[in-house]
Coordinates of C-alpha atoms in Angstrom, one line a residue:
X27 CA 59.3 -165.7 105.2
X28 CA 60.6 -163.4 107.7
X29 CA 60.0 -160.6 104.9
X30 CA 56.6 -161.4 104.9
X31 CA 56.0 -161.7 108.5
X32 CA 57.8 -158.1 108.6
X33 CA 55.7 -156.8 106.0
X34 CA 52.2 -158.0 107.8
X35 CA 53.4 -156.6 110.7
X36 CA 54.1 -153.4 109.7
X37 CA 50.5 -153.2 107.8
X38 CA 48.3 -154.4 110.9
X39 CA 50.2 -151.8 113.1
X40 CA 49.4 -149.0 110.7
X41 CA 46.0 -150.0 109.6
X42 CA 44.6 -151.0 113.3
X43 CA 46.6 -148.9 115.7
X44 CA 44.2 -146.0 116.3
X45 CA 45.0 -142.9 118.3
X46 CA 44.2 -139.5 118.0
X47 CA 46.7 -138.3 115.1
X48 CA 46.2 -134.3 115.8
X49 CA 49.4 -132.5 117.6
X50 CA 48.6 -132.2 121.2
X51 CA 49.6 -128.6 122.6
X52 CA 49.3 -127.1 126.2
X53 CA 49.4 -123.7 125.5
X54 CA 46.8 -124.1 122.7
X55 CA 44.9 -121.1 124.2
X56 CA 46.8 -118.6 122.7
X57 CA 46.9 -120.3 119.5
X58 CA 43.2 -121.4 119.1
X59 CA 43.4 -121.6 115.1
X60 CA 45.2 -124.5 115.2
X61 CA 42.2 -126.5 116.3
X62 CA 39.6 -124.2 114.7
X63 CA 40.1 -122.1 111.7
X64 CA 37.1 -120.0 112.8
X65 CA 39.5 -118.5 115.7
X66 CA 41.9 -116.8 113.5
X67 CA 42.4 -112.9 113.6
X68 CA 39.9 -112.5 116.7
X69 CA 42.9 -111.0 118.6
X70 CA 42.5 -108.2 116.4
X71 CA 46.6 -108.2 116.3
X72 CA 49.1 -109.5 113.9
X73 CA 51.5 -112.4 115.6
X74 CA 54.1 -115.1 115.5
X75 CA 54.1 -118.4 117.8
X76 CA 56.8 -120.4 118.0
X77 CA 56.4 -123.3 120.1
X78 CA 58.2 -126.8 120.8
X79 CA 57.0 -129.4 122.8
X80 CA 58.6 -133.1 124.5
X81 CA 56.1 -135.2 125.8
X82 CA 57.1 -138.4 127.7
X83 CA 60.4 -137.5 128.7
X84 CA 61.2 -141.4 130.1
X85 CA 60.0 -143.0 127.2
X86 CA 62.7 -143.5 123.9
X87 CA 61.3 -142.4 120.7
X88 CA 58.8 -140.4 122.7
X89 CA 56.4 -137.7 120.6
X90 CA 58.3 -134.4 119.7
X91 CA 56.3 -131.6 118.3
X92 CA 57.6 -128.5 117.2
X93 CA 55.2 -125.7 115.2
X94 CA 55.2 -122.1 113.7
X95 CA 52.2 -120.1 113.6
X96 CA 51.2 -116.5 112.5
X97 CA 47.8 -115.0 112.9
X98 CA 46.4 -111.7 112.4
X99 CA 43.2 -110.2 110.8
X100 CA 42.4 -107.3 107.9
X101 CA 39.1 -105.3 106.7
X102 CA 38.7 -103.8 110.2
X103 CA 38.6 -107.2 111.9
X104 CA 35.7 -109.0 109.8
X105 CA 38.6 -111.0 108.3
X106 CA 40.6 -113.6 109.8
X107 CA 43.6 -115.4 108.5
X108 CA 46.4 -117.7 110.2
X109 CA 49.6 -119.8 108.3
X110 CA 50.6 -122.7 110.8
X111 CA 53.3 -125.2 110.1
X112 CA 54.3 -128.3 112.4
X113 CA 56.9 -131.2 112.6
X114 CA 55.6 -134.0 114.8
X115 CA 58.1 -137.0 115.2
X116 CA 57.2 -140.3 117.2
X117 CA 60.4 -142.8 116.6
X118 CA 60.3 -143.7 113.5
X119 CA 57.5 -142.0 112.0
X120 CA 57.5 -138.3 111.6
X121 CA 55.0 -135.9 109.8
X122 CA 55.4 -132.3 108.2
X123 CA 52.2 -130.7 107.7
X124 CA 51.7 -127.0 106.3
X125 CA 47.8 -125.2 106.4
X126 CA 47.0 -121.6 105.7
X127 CA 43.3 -120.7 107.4
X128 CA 40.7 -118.6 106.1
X129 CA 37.7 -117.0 108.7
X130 CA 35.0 -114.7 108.3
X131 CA 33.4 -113.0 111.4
X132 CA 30.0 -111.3 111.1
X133 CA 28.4 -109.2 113.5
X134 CA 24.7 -110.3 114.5
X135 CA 24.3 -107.9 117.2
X136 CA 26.1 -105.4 119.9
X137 CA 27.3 -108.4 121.6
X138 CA 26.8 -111.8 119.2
X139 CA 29.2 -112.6 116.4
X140 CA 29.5 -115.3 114.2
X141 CA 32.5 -116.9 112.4
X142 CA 33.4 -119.4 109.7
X143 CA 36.7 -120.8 109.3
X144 CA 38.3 -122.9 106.4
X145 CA 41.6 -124.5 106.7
X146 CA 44.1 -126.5 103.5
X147 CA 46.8 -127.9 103.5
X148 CA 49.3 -130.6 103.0
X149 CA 50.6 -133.5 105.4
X150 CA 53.6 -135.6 104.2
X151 CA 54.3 -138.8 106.1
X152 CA 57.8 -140.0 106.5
X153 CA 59.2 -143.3 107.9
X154 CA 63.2 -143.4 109.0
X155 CA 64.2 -146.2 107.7
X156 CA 67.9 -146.3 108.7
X157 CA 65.7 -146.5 112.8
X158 CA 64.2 -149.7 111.6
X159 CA 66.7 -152.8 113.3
X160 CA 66.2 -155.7 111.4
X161 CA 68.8 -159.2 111.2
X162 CA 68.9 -159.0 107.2
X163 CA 69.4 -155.6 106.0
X164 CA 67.4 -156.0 102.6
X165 CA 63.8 -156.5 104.3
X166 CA 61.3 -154.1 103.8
X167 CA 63.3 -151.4 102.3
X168 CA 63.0 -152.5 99.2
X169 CA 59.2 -152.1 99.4
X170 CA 58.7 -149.3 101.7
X171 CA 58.4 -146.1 100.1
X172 CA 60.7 -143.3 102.6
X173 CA 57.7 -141.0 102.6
X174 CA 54.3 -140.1 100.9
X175 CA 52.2 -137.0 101.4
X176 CA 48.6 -136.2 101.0
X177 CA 46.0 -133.1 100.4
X178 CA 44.1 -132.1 103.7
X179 CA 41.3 -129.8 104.9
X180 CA 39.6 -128.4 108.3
X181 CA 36.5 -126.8 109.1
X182 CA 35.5 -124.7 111.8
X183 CA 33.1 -122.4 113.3
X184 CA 32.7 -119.8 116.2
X185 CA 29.9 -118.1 118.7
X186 CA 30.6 -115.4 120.5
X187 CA 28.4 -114.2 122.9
X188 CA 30.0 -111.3 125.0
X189 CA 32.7 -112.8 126.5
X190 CA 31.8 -116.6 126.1
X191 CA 33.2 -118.3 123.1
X192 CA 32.1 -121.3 121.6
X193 CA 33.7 -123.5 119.1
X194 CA 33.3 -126.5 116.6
X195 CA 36.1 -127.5 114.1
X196 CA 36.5 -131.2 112.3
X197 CA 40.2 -131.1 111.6
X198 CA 41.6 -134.6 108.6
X199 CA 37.7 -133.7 107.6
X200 CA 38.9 -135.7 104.2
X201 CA 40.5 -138.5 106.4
X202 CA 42.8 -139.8 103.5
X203 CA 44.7 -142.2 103.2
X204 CA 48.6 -142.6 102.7
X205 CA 50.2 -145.9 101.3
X206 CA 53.0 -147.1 101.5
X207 CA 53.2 -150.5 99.9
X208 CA 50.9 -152.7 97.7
X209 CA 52.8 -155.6 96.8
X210 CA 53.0 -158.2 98.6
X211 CA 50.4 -156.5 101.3
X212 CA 48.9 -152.7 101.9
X213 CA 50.8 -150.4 104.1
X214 CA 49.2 -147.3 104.4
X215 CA 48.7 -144.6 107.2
X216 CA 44.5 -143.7 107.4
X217 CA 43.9 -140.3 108.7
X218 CA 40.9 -140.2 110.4
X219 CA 38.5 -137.4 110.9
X220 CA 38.6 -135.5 113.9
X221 CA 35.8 -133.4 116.0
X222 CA 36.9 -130.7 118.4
X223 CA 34.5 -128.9 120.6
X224 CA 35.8 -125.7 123.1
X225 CA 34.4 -123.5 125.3
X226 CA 35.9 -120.6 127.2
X227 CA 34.5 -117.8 129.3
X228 CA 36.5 -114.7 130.2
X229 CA 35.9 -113.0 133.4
X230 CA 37.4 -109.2 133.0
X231 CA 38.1 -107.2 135.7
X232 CA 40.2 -104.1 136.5
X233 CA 38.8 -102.7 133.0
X234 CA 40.2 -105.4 131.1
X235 CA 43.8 -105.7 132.8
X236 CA 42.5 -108.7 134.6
X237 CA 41.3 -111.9 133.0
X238 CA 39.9 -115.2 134.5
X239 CA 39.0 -117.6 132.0
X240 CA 37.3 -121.4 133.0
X241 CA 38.1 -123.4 129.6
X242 CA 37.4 -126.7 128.6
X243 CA 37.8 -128.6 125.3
X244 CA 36.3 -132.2 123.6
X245 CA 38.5 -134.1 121.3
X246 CA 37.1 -136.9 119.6
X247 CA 37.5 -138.9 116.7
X248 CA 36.2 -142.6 114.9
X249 CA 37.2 -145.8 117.4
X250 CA 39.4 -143.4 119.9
X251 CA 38.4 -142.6 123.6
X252 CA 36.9 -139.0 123.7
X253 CA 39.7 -137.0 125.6
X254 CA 38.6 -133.7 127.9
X255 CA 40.7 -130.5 129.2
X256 CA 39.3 -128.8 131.3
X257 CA 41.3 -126.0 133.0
X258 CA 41.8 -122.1 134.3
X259 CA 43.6 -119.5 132.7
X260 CA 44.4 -116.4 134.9
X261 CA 45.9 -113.7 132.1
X262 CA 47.8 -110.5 134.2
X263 CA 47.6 -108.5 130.6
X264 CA 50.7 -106.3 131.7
X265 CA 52.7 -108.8 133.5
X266 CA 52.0 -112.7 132.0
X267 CA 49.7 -115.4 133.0
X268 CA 49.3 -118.7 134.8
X269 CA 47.3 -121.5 134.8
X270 CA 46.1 -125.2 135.1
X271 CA 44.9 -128.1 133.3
X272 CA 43.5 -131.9 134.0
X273 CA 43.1 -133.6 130.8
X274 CA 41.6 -137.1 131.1
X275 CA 43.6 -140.4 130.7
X276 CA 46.6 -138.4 130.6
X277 CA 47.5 -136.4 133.5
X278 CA 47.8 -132.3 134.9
X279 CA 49.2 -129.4 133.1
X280 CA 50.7 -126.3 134.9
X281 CA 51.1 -123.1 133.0
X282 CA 52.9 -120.0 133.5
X283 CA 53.7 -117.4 131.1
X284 CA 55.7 -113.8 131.2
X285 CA 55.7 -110.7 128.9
X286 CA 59.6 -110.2 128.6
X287 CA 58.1 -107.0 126.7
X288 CA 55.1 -105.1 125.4
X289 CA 55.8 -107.5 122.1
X290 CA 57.5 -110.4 123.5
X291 CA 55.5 -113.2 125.5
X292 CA 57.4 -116.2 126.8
X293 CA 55.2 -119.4 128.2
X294 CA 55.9 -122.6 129.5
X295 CA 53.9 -125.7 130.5
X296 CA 54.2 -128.9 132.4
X297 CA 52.8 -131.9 132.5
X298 CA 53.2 -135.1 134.3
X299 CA 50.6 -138.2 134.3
X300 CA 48.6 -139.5 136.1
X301 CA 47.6 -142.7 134.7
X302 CA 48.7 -146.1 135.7
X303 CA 52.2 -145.9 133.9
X304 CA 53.0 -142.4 135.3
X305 CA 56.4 -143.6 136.5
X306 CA 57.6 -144.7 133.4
X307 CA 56.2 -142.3 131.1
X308 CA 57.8 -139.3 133.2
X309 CA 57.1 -135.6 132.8
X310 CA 56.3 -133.4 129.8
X311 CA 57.9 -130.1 128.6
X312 CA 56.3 -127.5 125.9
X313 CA 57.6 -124.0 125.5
X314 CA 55.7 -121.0 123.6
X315 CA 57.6 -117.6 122.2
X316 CA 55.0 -114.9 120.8
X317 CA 55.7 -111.8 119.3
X318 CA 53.3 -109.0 118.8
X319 CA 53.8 -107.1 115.7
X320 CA 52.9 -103.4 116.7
X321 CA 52.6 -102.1 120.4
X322 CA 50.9 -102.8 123.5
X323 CA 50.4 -99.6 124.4
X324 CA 49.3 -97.8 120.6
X325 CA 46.4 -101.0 120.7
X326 CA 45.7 -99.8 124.0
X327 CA 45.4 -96.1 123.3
X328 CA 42.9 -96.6 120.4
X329 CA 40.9 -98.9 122.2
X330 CA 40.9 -96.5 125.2
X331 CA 40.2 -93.6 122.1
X332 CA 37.4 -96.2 121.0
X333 CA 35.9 -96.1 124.3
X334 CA 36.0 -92.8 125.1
X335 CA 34.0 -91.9 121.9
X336 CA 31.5 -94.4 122.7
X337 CA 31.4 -93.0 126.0
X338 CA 31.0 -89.3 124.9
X339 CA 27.9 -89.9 122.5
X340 CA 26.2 -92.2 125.2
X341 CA 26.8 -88.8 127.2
X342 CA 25.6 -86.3 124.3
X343 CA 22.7 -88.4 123.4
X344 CA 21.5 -88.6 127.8
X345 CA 22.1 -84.7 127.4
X346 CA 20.0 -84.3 124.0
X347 CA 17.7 -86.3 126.0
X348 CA 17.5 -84.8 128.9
X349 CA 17.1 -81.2 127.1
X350 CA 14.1 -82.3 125.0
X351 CA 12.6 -84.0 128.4
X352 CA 12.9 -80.5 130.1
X353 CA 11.6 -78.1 127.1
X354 CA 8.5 -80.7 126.9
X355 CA 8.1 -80.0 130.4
X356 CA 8.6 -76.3 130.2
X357 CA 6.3 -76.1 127.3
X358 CA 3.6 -78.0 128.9
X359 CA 3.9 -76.1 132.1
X360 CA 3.8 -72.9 130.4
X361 CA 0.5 -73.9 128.6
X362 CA -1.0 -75.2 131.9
X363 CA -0.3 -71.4 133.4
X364 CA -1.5 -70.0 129.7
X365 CA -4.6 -72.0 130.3
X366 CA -5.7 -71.2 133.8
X367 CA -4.5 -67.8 133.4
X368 CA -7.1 -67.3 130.6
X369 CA -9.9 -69.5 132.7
X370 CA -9.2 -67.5 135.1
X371 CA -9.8 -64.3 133.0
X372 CA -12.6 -65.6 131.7
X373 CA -14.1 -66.5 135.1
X374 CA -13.7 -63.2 136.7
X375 CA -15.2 -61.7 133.1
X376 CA -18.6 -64.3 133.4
X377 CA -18.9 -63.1 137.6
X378 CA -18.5 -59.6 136.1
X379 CA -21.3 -60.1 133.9
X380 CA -23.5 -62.0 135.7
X381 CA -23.8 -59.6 138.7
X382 CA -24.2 -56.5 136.0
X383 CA -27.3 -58.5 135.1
X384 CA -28.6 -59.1 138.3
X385 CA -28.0 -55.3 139.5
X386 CA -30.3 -54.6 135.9
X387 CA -32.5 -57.0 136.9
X388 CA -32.9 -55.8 140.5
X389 CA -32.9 -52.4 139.3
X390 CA -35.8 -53.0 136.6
X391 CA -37.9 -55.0 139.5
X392 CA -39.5 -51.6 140.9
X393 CA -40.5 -50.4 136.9
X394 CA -42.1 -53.8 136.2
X395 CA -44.1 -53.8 139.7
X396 CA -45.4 -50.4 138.7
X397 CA -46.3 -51.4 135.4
X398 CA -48.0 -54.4 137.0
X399 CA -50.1 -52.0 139.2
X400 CA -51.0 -49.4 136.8
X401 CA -52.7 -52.4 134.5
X402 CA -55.3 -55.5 135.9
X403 CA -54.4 -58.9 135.0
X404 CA -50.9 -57.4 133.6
X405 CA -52.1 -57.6 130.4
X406 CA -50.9 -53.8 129.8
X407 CA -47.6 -53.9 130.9
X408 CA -47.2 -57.5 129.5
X409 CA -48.1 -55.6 125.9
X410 CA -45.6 -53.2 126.8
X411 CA -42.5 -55.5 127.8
X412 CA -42.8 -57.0 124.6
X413 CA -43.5 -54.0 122.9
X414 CA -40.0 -53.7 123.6
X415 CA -38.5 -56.5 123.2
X416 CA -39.7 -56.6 119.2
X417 CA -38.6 -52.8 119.0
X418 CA -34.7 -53.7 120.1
X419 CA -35.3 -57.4 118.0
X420 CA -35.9 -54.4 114.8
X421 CA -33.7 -52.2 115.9
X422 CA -30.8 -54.9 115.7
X423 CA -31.6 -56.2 112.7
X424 CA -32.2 -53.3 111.3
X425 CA -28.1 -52.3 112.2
X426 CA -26.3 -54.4 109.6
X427 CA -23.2 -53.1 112.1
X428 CA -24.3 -54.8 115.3
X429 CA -22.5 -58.1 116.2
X430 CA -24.9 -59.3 118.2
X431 CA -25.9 -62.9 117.4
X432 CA -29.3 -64.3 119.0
X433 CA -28.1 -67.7 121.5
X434 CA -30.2 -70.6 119.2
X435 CA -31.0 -72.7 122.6
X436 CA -32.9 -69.4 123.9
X437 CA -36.8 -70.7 123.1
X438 CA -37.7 -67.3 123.9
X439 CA -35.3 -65.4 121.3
X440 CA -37.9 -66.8 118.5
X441 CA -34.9 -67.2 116.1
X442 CA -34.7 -70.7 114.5
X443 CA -31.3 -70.2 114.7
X444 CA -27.7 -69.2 112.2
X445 CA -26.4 -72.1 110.5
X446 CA -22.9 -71.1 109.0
X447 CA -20.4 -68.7 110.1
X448 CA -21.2 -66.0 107.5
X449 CA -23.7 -64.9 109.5
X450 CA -21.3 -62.8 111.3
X451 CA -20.6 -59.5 111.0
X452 CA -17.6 -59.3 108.4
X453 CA -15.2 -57.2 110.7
X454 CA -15.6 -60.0 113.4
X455 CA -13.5 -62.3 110.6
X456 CA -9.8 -63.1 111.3
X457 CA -8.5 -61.4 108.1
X458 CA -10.4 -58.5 109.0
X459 CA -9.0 -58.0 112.3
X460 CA -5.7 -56.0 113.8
X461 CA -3.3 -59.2 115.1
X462 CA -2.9 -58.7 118.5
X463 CA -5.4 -55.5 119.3
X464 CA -7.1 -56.1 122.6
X465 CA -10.6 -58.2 122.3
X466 CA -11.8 -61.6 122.8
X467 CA -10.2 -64.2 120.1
X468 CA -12.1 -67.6 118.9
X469 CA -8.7 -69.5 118.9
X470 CA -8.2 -73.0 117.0
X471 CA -4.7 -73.6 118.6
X472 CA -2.0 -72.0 120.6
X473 CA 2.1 -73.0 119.7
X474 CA 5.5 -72.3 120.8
X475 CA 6.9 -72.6 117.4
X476 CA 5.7 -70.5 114.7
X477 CA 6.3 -72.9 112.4
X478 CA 3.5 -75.4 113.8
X479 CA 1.3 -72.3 114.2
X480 CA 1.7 -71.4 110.2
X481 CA 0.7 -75.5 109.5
X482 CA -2.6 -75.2 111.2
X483 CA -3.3 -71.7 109.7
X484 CA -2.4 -73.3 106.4
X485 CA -4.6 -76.8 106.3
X486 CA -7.9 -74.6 108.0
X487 CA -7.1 -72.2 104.8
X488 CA -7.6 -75.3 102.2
X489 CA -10.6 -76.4 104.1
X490 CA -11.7 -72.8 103.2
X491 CA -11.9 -71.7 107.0
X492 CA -10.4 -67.9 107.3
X493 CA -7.3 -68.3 109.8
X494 CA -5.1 -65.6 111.0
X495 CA -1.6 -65.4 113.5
X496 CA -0.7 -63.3 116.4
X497 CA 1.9 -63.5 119.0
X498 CA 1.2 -62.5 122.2
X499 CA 4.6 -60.5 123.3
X500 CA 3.6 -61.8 127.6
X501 CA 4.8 -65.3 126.8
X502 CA 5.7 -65.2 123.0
X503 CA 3.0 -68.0 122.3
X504 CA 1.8 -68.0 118.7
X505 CA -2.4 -68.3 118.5
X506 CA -4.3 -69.1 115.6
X507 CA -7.7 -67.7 115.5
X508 CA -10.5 -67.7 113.5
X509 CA -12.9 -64.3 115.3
X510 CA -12.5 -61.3 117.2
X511 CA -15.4 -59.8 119.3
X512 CA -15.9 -56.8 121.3
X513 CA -17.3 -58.6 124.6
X514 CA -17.1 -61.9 126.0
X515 CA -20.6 -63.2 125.6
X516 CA -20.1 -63.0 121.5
X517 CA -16.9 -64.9 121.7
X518 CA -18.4 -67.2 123.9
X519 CA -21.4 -68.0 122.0
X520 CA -19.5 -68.9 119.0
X521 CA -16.8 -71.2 120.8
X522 CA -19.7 -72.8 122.5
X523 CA -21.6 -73.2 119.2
X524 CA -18.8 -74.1 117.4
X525 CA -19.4 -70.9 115.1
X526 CA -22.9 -72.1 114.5
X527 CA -22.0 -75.8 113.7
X528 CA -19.4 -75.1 110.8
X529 CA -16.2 -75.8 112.7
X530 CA -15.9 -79.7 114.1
X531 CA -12.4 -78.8 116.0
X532 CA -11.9 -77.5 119.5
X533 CA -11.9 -73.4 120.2
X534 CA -10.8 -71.4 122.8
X535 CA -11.1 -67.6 124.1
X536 CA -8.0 -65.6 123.8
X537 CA -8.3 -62.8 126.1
X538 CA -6.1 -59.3 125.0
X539 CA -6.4 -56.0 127.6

C-alpha cells in the first residue's frame, strides 16, 4: 500500500506540476543562441561561454545550472553555428542536455537582414535515487528507471533592422515525453513546448565604443504564467559592461561585467526576489567566463579598414560627381557664349546689310524720280525698271556659277519656288567645301567630343544627306554642317527654308572670318 501511494505520488507530481522547464540565465545577452538558434554567429567572432549559475541560495535542493557554449560564424558571416551543452540539477532531478545550432543570415537590404535558425539535440533525464528518503528501502526503486533520455529540437528566427533585433524561437518544439514507469502506474517527465520572443535595440555612440541597449524578452509556454525581462544593458566595449533587470514574479537582476583582456570577459549577475517568499528564497548567483578566439584589436583594424574603404568610394564617387556636374556646366556655358557670340555676329552682319540697302535705296531715289519725270503716267520708266529686273533674272540664270537662290515667299520674284537641295550650286555642298575656310556654314549640330560629332555626320550620311566636320581652333568645338556660302543672306535663306523643305532638323549659321 504504501508502494502504491508512493508510486501515485510520484506520477501526479510529474504529470501535473508544470513550470517553465528551459534553463534560466541572467547573462543570456551574450549568449542569445541559447534561446534562439537564429542568433548564432551574428557576432561575427568565434567564442567560448562558460557559465554557472545558483539560484535560491536559502532554499535546499535549490536549481543549479551550469552550461558550455561556443559560437562563431563561416562563409563571410552568412553562416551561423553554435554547440551548447548544460547540466541543470533541482534536488533530486537533474537533466543533461547537448544541441548543436544551425543559422542562416541573408541580406535583404543595406540595413535589413534575415535569419533562420535550427537547433538538435538530446536531453537525458535522471532521478537520484539514493536522495529519495523512504521507511522501507525497497519502494520505488525497483520500478523507477535511474534515467531516460529523449530526441529534441528548436526553432528560431531573426530581424534585424539596423540596430534593432528581433527574435522568435520555440525551444522542446517536439515536447516529448520521458517515462519512467508503466507498471503499476505512468511516471513520465512531459516536455512542453516553449515560445520565446526578444527584442533589443542598441544605442552606439563614440563610433561604436559606447553601447546602450533597452532589452526585453517573453517566455511562455502551455498552462504556465508568461514571464517578462525587461532590462538595460550599458556595454563599455574596451573596459566591460553593466546592467539591470526586473523579471516578473521573480525578482531584480544586477549585472556587471569586466574585460580582464582583449580575449578574456568575466561577468557576474545577481538576483534577489521580490515576490511574497523573498526572505526565504534568498539571493541568486550566476557567473559568465568568455573567451574570444582572435584579437580585439585585428577585428577592430579591419572593420576600421572596412570603413575606411567604404568611406573612400563614397568620396571618389561625390568627386566623379561633382566633376561630371562641373564639365556639364562648363560645356553648357561655353555653348551659351558659342551661341550669342554667333547671334551676335549674325546681328551685326543683318544691320550691315540692311543699311547697305537703304544707302542703295536712297541712292537710286533721285534716278527713279528722273525717270518718273522724263515719262507721263510712269509708264516709261516703269517699262524700264522691269526691263531690268528680267535682264539680271536672265543674266542669273543664265550663270550656272551664281549661288544666288530666289527667296520663295517673295510674290514679286515670280519663281514658284526650289523644292530640294540640289538646286544649289554644287560647290555650296559640304563635301565640296575646304573644312574650316572662312564663309557662312548651314550647321546641323555643334559638339565637344568628336566622337558625338562623327555619329550625327554618320546617321545624316545613311539618310543620304551630304555631311561634313570642322573644328573651329577658337574654342575646339566640332560643327557638322551640311553648306557653305559666300554671304550671309544665302546661308540664311536656306536655314530659314530648311534647304528648301528637304531637311526636318534644326540649322544654324556658323560664322568663319
Amino acid at each position: 500500500m504504501k508502494k502504491l501511494i508512493l508510486l501515485l505520488g510520484l506520477g501526479l507530481m510529474a504529470t501535473y506540476t508544470q513550470a517553465q522547464q528551459i534553463p534560466l540565465y541572467s547573462n543570456y545577452f551574450f549568449t542569445p543562441y541559447i534561446y534562439n538558434p537564429a542568433l548564432s554567429g551574428t557576432g561575427g567572432v568565434t567564442e567560448a561561454t562558460i557559465l554557472h549559475r545558483r539560484q535560491w541560495s536559502g532554499i535546499q535542493g535549490s536549481p543549479e545550472t551550469s552550461a558550455l557554449a561556443v559560437n562563431g560564424a563561416m562563409n563571410d558571416g552568412s553562416v551561423g553555428w553554435s554547440v551548447y551543452g548544460f547540466s541543470d540539477k533541482t534536488d533530486i532531478l537533474s537533466r543533461l542536455g547537448v544541441y548543436g545550432n544551425y543559422a542562416y543570415h541573408v541580406q535583404l537590404t543595406k540595413d535589413i537582414s534575415l535569419s533562420g535558425g535550427l537547433g538538435a539535440g538530446y536531453i537525458n533525464q535522471t532521478i537520484d535515487q539514493s536522495g529519495v528518503r523512504a521507511r522501507d528501502a525497497g519502494d520505488v526503486f525497483t520500478v523507477v528507471a535511474p534515467n531516460r533520455g529523449t530526441f529534441d529540437m528548436n526553432l528560431g528566427l531573426s530581424l534585424m533592422v539596423r540596430d534593432f533585433t528581433l527574435g522568435f524561437a520555440a525551444p522542446q518544439i517536439f515536447s516529448e515525453s520521458i517515462v519512467y514507469a508503466t507498471n503499476p502506474s505512468d511516471i513520465n517527465y512531459n516536455l512542453i513546448r516553449h515560445y520565446v520572443v526578444s527584442a533589443q535595440y542598441d544605442f552606439k555612440f563614440a563610433g561604436d565604443k559606447q553601447i546602450l541597449s533597452p532589452m526585453a524578452m517573453v517566455r511562455a509556454a502551455e498552462g504556465v504564467p508568461v514571464q517578462i525581462d525587461a532590462g538595460l544593458l550599458y556595454n563599455m566595449v574596451e573596459y566591460g559592461y553593466v546592467g539591470a533587470m526586473y523579471r516578473s514574479s521573480y525578482g531584480v537582476t544586477a549585472n556587471i561585467g569586466l574585460n580582464l583582456s582583449e580575449q578574456l570577459t568575466l561577468g557576474y549577475a545577481y538576483d534577489f526576489s521580490t515576490n511574497t517568499y523573498a526572505s526565504s528564497f534568498g539571493t541568486s548567483h550566476e557567473f559568465m567566463l568568455t573567451y574570444r578566439f582572435g584579437s580585439n584589436k585585428e577585428n577592430e583594424r579591419l572593420e576600421n579598414e572596412v570603413k575606411r574603404i567604404k568611406h573612400d568610394l563614397r568620396r571618389q564617387r561625390d568627386e566623379t560627381e561633382e566633376t561630371i556636374d562641373e564639365k556639364i556646366k562648363e560645356f553648357k556655358d561655353n555653348y551659351k557664349d558659342e551661341l550669342a557670340k554667333s547671334l551676335e555676329e549674325e546681328k551685326k552682319k543683318m544691320e550691315a546689310e540692311l543699311e547697305r540697302m537703304r544707302q542703295d535705296a536712297q541712292n537710286n531715289a533721285p534716278n527713279n524720280q528722273t525717270n518718273n519725270g522724263g515719262n507721263q503716267g510712269g509708264n516709261q520708266g516703269g517699262n524700264t525698271m522691269r526691263d531690268l529686273q528680267n535682264q539680271r533674272d536672265q543674266n542669273m540664270n543664265n550663270n550656272p556659277n551664281n549661288n544666288y537662290q530666289p527667296d520663295n515667299n517673295n510674290p514679286n520674284t515670280g519663281n514658284t519656288g526650289n523644292t530640294n537641295p540640289q538646286d544649289y550650286a554644287p560647290e555650296n555642298r559640304a563635301s565640296n567645301v575646304s573644312p574650316g575656310s572662312p564663309g557662312y556654314y548651314v550647321t546641323a549640330g555643334v559638339f565637344g567630343e568628336q566622337g558625338n560629332a562623327t555619329r550625327l555626320k554618320n546617321r545624316l550620311n545613311s539618310q543620304g544627306i551630304d555631311a561634313q566636320i570642322f573644328q573651329d581652333p577658337s574654342n575646339n568645338f566640332f560643327y557638322v554642317y551640311l553648306y557653305k556660302f559666300t554671304n550671309y543672306q544665302q546661308a540664311d535663306q536656306a536655314k530659314s527654308s530648311r534647304l528648301n523643305g528637304s531637311y526636318t532638323g534644326d540649322l544654324w549659321i556658323k560664322i568663319v572670318k
